[in-house]
Tab-separated table of C-alpha atoms in Angstrom:
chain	number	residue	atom	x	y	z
A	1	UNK	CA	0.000	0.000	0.000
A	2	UNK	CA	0.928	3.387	-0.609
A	3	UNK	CA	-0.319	7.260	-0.105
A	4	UNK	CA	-0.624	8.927	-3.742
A	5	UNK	CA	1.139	12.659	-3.619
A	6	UNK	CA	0.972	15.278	-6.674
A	7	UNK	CA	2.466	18.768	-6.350
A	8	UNK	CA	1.050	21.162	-8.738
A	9	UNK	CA	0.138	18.754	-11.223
A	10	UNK	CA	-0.758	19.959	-14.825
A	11	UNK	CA	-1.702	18.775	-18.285
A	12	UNK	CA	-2.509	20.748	-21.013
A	13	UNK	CA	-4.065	19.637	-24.552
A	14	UNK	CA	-2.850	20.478	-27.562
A	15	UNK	CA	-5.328	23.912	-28.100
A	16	UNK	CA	-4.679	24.932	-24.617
A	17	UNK	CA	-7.035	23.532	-22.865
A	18	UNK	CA	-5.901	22.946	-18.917
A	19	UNK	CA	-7.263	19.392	-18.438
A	20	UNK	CA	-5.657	19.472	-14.785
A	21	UNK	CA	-4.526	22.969	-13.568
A	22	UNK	CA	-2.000	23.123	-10.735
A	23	UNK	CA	-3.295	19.947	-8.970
A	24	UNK	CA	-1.851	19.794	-5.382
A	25	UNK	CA	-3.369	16.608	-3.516
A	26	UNK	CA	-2.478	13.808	-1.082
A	27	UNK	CA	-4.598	10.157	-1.007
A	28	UNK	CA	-3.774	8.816	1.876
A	29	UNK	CA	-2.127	5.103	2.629
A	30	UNK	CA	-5.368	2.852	2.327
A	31	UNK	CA	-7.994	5.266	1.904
A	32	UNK	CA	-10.981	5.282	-0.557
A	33	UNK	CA	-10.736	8.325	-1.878
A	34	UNK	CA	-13.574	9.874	-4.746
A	35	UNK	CA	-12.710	12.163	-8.067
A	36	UNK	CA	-16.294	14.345	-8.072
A	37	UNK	CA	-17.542	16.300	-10.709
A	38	UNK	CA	-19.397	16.783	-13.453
A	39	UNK	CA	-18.232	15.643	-17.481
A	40	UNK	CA	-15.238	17.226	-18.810
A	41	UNK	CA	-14.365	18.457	-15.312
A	42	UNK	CA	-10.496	16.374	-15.139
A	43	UNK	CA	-11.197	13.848	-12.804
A	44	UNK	CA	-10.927	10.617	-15.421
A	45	UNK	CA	-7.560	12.659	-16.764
A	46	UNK	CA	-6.491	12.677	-13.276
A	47	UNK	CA	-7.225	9.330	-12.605
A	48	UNK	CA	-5.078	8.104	-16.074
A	49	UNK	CA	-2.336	10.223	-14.887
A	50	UNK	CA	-1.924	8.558	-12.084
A	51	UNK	CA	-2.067	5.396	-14.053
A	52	UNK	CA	0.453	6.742	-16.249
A	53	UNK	CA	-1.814	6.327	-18.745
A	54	UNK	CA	-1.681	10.369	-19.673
A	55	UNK	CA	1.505	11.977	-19.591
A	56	UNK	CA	1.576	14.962	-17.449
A	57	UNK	CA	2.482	18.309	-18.537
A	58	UNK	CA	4.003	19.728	-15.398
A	59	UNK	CA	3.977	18.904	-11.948
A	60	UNK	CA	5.312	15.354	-10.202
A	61	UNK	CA	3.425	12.735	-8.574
A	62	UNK	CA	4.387	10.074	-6.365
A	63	UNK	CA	3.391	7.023	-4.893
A	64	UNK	CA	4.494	6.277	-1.873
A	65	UNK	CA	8.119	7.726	-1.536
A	66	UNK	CA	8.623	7.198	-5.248
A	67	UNK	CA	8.490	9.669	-7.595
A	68	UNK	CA	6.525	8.321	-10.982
A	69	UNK	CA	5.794	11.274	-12.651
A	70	UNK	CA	7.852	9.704	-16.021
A	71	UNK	CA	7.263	6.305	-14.929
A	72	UNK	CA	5.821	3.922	-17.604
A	73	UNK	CA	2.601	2.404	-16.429
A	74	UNK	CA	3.770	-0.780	-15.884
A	75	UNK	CA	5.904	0.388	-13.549
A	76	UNK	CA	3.910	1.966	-10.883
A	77	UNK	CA	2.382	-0.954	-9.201
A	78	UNK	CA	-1.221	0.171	-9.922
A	79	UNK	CA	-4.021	-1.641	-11.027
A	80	UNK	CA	-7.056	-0.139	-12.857
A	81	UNK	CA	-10.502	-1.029	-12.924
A	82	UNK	CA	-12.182	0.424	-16.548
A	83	UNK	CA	-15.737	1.671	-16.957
A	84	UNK	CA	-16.392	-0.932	-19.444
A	85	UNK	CA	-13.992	-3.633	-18.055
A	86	UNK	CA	-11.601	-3.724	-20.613
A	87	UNK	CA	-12.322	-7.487	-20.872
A	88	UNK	CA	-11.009	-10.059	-23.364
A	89	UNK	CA	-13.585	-11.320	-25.323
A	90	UNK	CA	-11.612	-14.850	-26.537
A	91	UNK	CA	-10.376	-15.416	-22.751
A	92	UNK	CA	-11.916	-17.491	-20.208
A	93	UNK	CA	-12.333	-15.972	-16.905
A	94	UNK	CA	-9.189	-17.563	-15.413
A	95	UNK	CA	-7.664	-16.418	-18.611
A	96	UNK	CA	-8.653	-13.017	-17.662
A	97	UNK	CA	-7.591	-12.737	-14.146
A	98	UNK	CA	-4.145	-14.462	-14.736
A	99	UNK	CA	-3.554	-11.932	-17.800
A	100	UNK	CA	-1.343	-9.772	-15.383
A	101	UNK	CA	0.670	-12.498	-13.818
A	102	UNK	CA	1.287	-13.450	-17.799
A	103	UNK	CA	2.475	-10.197	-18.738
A	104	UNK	CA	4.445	-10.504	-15.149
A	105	UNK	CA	5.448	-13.633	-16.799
A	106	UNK	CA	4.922	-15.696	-13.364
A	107	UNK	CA	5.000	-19.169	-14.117
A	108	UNK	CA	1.911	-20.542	-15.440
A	109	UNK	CA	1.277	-23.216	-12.688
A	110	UNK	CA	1.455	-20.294	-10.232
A	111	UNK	CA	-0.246	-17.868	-12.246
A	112	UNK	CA	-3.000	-20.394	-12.707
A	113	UNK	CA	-3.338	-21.243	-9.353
A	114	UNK	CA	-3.265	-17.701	-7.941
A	115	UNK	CA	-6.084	-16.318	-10.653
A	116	UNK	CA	-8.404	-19.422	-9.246
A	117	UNK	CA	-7.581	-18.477	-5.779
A	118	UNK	CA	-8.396	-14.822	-6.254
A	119	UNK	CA	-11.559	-15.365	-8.542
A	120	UNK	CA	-12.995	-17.699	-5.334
A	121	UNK	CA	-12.436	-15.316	-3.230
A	122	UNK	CA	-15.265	-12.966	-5.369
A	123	UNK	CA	-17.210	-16.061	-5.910
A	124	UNK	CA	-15.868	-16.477	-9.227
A	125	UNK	CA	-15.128	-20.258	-8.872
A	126	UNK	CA	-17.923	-21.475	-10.872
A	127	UNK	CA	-17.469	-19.370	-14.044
A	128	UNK	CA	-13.984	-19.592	-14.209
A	129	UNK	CA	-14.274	-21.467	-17.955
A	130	UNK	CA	-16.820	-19.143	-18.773
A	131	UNK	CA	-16.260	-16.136	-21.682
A	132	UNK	CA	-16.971	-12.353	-20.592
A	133	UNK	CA	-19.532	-12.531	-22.886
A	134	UNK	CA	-21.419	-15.427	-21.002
A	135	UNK	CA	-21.459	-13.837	-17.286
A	136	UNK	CA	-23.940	-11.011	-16.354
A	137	UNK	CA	-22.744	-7.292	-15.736
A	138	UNK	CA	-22.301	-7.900	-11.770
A	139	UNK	CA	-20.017	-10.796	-12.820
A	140	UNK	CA	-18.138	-8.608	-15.188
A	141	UNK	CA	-16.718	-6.186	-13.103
A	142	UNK	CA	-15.817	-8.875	-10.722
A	143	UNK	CA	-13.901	-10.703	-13.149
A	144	UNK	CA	-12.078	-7.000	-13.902
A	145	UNK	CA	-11.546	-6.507	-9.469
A	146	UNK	CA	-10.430	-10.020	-9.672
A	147	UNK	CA	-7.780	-8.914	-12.300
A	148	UNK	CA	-6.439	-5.914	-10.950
A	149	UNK	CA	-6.394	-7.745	-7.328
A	150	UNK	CA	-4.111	-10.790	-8.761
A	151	UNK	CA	-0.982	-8.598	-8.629
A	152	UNK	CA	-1.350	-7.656	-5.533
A	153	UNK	CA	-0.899	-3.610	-6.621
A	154	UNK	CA	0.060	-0.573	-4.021
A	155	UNK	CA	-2.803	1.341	-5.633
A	156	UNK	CA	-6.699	0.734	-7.097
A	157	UNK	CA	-7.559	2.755	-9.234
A	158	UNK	CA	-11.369	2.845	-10.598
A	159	UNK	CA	-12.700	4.813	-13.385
A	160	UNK	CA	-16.829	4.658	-12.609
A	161	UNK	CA	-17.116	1.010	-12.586
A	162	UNK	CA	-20.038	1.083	-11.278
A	163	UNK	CA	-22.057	3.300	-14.468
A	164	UNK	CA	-22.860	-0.181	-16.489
A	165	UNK	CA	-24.972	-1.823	-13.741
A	166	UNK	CA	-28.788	-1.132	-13.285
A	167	UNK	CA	-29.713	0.631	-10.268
A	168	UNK	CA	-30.338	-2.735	-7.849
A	169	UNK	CA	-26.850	-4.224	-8.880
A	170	UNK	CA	-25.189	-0.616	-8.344
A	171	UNK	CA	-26.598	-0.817	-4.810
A	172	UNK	CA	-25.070	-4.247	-4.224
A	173	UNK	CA	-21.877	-3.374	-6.139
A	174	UNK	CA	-21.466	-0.488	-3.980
A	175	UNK	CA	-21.699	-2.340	-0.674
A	176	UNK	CA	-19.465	-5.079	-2.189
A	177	UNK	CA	-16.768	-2.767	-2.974
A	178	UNK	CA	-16.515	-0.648	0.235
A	179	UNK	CA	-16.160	-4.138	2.438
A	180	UNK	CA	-13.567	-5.466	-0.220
A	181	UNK	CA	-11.446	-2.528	-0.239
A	182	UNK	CA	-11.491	-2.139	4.097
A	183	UNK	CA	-11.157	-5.632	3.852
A	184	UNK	CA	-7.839	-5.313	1.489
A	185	UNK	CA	-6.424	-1.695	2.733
A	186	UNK	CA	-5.456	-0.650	-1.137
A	187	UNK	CA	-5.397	2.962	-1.243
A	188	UNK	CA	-8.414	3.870	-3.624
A	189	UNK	CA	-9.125	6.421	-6.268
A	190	UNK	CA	-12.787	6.236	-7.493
A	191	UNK	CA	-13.860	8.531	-10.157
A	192	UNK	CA	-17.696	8.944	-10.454
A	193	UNK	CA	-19.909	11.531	-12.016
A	194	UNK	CA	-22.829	9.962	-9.288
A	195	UNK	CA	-22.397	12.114	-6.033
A	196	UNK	CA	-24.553	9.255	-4.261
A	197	UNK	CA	-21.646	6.749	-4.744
A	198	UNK	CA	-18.690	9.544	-3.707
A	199	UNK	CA	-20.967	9.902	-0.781
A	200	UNK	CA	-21.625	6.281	0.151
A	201	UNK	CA	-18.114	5.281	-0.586
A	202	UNK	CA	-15.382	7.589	0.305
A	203	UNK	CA	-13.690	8.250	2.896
A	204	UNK	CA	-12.978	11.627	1.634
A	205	UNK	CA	-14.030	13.598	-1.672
A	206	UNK	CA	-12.051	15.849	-4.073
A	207	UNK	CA	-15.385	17.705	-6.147
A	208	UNK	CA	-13.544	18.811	-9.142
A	209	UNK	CA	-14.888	21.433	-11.968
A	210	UNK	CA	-12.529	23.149	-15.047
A	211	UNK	CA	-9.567	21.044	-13.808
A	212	UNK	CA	-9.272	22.229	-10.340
A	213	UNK	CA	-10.456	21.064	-7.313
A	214	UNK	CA	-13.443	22.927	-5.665
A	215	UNK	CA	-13.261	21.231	-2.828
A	216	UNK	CA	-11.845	18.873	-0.914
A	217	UNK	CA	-13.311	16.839	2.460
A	218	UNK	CA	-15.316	13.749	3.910
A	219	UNK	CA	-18.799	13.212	2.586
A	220	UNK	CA	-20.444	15.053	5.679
A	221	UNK	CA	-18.122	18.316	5.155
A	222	UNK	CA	-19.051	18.791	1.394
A	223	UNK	CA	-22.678	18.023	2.217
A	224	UNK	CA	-22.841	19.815	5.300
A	225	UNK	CA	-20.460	22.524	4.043
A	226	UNK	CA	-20.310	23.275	0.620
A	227	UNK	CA	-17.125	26.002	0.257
A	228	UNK	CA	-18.537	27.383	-2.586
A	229	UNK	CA	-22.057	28.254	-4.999
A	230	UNK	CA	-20.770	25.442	-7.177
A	231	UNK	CA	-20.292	22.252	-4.819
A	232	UNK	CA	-23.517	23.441	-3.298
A	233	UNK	CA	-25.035	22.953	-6.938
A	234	UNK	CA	-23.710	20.113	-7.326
A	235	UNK	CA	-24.111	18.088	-4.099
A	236	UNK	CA	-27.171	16.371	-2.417
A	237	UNK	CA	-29.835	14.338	-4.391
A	238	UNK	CA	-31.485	17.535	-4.762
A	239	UNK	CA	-29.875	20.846	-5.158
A	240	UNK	CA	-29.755	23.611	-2.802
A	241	UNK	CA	-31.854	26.526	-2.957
A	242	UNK	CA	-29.318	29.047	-3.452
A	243	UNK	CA	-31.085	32.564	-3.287
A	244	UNK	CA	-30.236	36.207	-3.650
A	245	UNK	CA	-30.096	37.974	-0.909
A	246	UNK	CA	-29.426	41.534	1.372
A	247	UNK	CA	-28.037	41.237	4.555
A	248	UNK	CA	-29.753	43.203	7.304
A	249	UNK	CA	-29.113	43.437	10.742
A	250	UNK	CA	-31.585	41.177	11.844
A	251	UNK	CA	-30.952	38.420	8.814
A	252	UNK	CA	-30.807	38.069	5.424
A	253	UNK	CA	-33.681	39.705	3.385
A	254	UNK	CA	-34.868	37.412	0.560
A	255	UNK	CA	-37.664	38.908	-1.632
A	256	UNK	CA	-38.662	41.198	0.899
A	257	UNK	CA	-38.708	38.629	4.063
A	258	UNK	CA	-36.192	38.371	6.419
A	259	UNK	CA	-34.740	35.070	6.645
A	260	UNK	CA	-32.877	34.538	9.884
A	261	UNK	CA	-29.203	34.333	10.054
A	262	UNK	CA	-26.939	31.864	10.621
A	263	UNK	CA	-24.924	32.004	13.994
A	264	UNK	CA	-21.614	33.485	12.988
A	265	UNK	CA	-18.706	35.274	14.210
A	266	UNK	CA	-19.285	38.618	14.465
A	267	UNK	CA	-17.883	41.214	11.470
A	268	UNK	CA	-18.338	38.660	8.873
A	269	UNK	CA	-21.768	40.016	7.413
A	270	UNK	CA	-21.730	43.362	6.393
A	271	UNK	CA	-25.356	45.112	6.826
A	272	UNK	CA	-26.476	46.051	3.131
A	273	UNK	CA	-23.957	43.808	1.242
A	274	UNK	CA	-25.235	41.295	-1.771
A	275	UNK	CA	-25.687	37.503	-0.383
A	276	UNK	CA	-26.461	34.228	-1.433
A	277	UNK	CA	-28.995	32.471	0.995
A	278	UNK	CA	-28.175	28.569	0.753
A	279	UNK	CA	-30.928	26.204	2.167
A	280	UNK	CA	-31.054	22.185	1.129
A	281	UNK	CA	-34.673	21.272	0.776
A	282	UNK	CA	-33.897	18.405	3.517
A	283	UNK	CA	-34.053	21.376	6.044
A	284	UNK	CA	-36.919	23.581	4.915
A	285	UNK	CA	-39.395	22.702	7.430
A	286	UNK	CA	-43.124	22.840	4.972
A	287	UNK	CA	-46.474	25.421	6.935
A	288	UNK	CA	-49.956	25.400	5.232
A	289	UNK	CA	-49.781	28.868	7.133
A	290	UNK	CA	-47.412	32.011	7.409
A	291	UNK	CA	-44.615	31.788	9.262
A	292	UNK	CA	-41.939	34.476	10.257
A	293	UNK	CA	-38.910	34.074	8.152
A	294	UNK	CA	-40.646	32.213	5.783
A	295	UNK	CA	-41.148	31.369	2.025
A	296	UNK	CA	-44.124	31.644	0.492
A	297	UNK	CA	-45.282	30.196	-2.646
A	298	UNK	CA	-47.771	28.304	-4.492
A	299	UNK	CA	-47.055	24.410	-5.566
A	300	UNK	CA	-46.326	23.949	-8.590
A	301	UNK	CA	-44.710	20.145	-8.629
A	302	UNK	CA	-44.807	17.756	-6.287
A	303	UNK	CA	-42.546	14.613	-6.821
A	304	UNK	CA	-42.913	11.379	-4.850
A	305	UNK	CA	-39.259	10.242	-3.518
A	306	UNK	CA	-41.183	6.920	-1.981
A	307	UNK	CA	-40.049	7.976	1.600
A	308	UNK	CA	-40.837	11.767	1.317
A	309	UNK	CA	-42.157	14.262	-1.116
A	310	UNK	CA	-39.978	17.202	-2.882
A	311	UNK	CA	-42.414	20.252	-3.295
A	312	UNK	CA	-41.789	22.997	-5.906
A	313	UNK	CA	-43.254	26.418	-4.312
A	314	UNK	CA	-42.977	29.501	-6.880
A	315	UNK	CA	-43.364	32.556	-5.512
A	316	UNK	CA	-41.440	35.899	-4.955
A	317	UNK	CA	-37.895	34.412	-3.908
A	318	UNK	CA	-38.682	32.077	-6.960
A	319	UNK	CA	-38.496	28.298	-7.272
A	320	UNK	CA	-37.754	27.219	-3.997
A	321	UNK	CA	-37.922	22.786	-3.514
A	322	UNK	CA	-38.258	21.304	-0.305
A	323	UNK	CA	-38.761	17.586	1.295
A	324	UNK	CA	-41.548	17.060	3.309
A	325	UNK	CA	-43.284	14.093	5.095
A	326	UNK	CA	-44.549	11.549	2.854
A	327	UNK	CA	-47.925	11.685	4.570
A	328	UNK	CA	-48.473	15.822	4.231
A	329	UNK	CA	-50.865	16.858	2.408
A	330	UNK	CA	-49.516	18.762	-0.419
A	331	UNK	CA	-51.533	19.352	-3.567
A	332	UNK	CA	-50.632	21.400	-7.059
A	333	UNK	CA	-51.793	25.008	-6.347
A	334	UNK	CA	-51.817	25.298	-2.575
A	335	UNK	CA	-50.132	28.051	-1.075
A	336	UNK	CA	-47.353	26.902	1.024
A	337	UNK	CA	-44.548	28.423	3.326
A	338	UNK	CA	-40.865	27.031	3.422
A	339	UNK	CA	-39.315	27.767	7.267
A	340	UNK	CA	-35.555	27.486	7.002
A	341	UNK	CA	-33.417	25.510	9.912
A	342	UNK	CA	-31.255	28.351	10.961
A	343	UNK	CA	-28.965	25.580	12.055
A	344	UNK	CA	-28.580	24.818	8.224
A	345	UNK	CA	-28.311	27.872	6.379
A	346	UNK	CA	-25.405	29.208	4.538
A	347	UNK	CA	-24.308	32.323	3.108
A	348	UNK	CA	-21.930	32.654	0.306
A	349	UNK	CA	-20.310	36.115	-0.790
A	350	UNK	CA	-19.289	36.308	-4.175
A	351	UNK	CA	-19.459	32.538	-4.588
A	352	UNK	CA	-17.870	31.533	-1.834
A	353	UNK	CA	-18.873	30.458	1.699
A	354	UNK	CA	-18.798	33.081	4.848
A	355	UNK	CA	-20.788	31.686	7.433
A	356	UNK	CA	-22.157	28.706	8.498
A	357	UNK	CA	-24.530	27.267	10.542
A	358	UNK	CA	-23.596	23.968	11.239
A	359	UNK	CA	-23.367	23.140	15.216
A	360	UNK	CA	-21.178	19.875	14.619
A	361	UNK	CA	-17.745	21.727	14.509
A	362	UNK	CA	-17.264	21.750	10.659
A	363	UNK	CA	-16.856	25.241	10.463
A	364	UNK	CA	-13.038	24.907	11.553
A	365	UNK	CA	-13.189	21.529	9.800
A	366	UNK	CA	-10.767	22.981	7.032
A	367	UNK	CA	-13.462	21.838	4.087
A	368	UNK	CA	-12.788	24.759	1.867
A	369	UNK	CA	-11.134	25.488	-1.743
A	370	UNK	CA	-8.403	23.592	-2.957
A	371	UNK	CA	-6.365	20.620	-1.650
């Protein structure tokens, strides 16, 4: 096992265009760490840079104490796991699995027997005569986990795996791979565009946008805390209300009602300045009546999430979504009032976060900006 290190890590296109710009960032020994972002953002780039895969165009990187930055990919004791698998077609499963060891060139006895050994251990033994092309998608990837785990590498590294399953088998795929990777301790780099497997998985989360990173902390700090407009637009199943806003000395006046602020230290808000209000639906609180420091707004959608309900209001503030018990009653064209958790509102200044209300500690967490 080994800790993955870059210092100011670039690559650059022919064109100009900064795929990674000035990457600083540290995966520690035997974590599961998540690339985050949206398409185009760098992460997959990152990821095959590490591999070796992409040649960097400035920077180093090194794994463990080892600097790799023009190491050939062979050389870096890595293993990757494709979206797609990167099976052989004409090879059996055991074929598949002891492909490394071959290109090792280990002995075939002991190539043999260490490819069955490792394909039992992801209940593999049955299919190991069996063609990719004859086992089911779940089976797939862990014929391509089996592979990557024969060589016993320093470093996983797994470009969304996980995008080819249907939605049951990514649940179970999900749970299989965070036991199998405490289980093995391999420092882990998962790249996913699906913040609901960055935030299941990892043990921390780079969000990446425009080849930087945006931010960079566990799942409950970029939930909790997003450092910036963006991450908050990005993160949670739903996206945060983000709202324009005055600040006033008694809160933050949104479309004429004062929302109230959240604890802060003092000087930080400056009465009159241009805010951003930042509420997840998850902690608007839904009133059939008016409520000081409340929303209003009339419902326009109403979506059933099975366990809960995400109302659309519209009304002066704008759009403004919320979760509420699945057994309110909610109907299209009701007039409804949204009562923010003062406990969980944010306020960003020219995109970026000032204040927080978050009573766990976060706040001095160091969640923010860069790595």
């Amino acid at each position: 096992m080994a800790a993955i290190t870059t210092d100011r890590l670039t690559k650059v296109y022919p064109g100009g265009v900064r795929a990674l710009d000035e990457i600083d960032l540290t995966v520690e020994d035997g974590e599961f760490f998540a690339l985050l972002g949206p398409s185009g953002c760098g992460k997959t780039t990152l990821l095959r840079t590490v591999a070796g895969l992409e040649e960097s165009s400035g920077g180093s990187l090194h794994i463990g104490d080892v600097d790799v930055t023009r190491t050939p990919p062979g050389s870096r004791d890595v293993a990757m796991v494709f979206q797609d698998y990167a099976l052989f077609p004409h090879m059996t499963v055991a074929e598949n699995v002891a492909y490394p060891l071959r290109i090792k060139k280990v002995a075939r006895a002991k190539r043999t027997e260490k490819a069955a050994a490792t394909a039992g251990e992801l209940g593999l033994s049955d299919y190991l005569e069996r063609r990719p092309g004859q086992l089911s998608g779940g089976q797939q990837q862990r014929v391509a986990l089996a592979r990557a785990m024969a060589c016993h590498p320093s470093v996983f590294l797994f470009d969304e795996p996980l995008s080819n399953l249907d939605a049951r088998m990514r649940l179970e795929a999900r749970t299989f791979l965070k036991r199998l990777q405490r289980e093995l301790g391999v420092t882990t780099v998962f790249v996913t565009h699906d913040q609901a497997e960055a935030l299941a998985l990892a043990d921390r989360i780079a969000v990446m946008e425009s080849g930087r990173i945006r931010q960079l902390g566990t799942p409950s700090e970029v939930f909790r805390r997003p450092a910036n407009t963006f991450v908050a637009s990005f993160i949670g199943s739903t996206p945060m209300n983000l709202l324009d806003g005055v600040v006033r000395p008694r809160g933050i006046e949104v479309a004429g009602e004062l929302l109230p602020t959240p604890p802060e230290p003092a000087g930080r808000l400056v009465d009159g300045e241009k805010v951003v209000y930042g509420i997840r639906p998850e902690y608007l609180v839904h009133s059939p009546t008016a409520v000081p420091g409340s929303l209003a707004g009339e419902v326009r959608v109403v979506e059933n999430l099975g366990h809960a309900q995400l109302v659309t209001l519209e009304g002066p503030a704008g759009f403004v979504q919320l979760v509420v018990d699945e057994d309110t009653p909610v109907a299209l064209g009701d007039r409804g009032f949204a009562v923010p958790r003062q406990d969980r509102a944010l306020v960003y200044r020219d995109g970026e976060l000032v204040t927080s209300g978050d009573p766990t500690g976060l706040a001095a967490a160091g969640a923010s900006g860069t790595a």
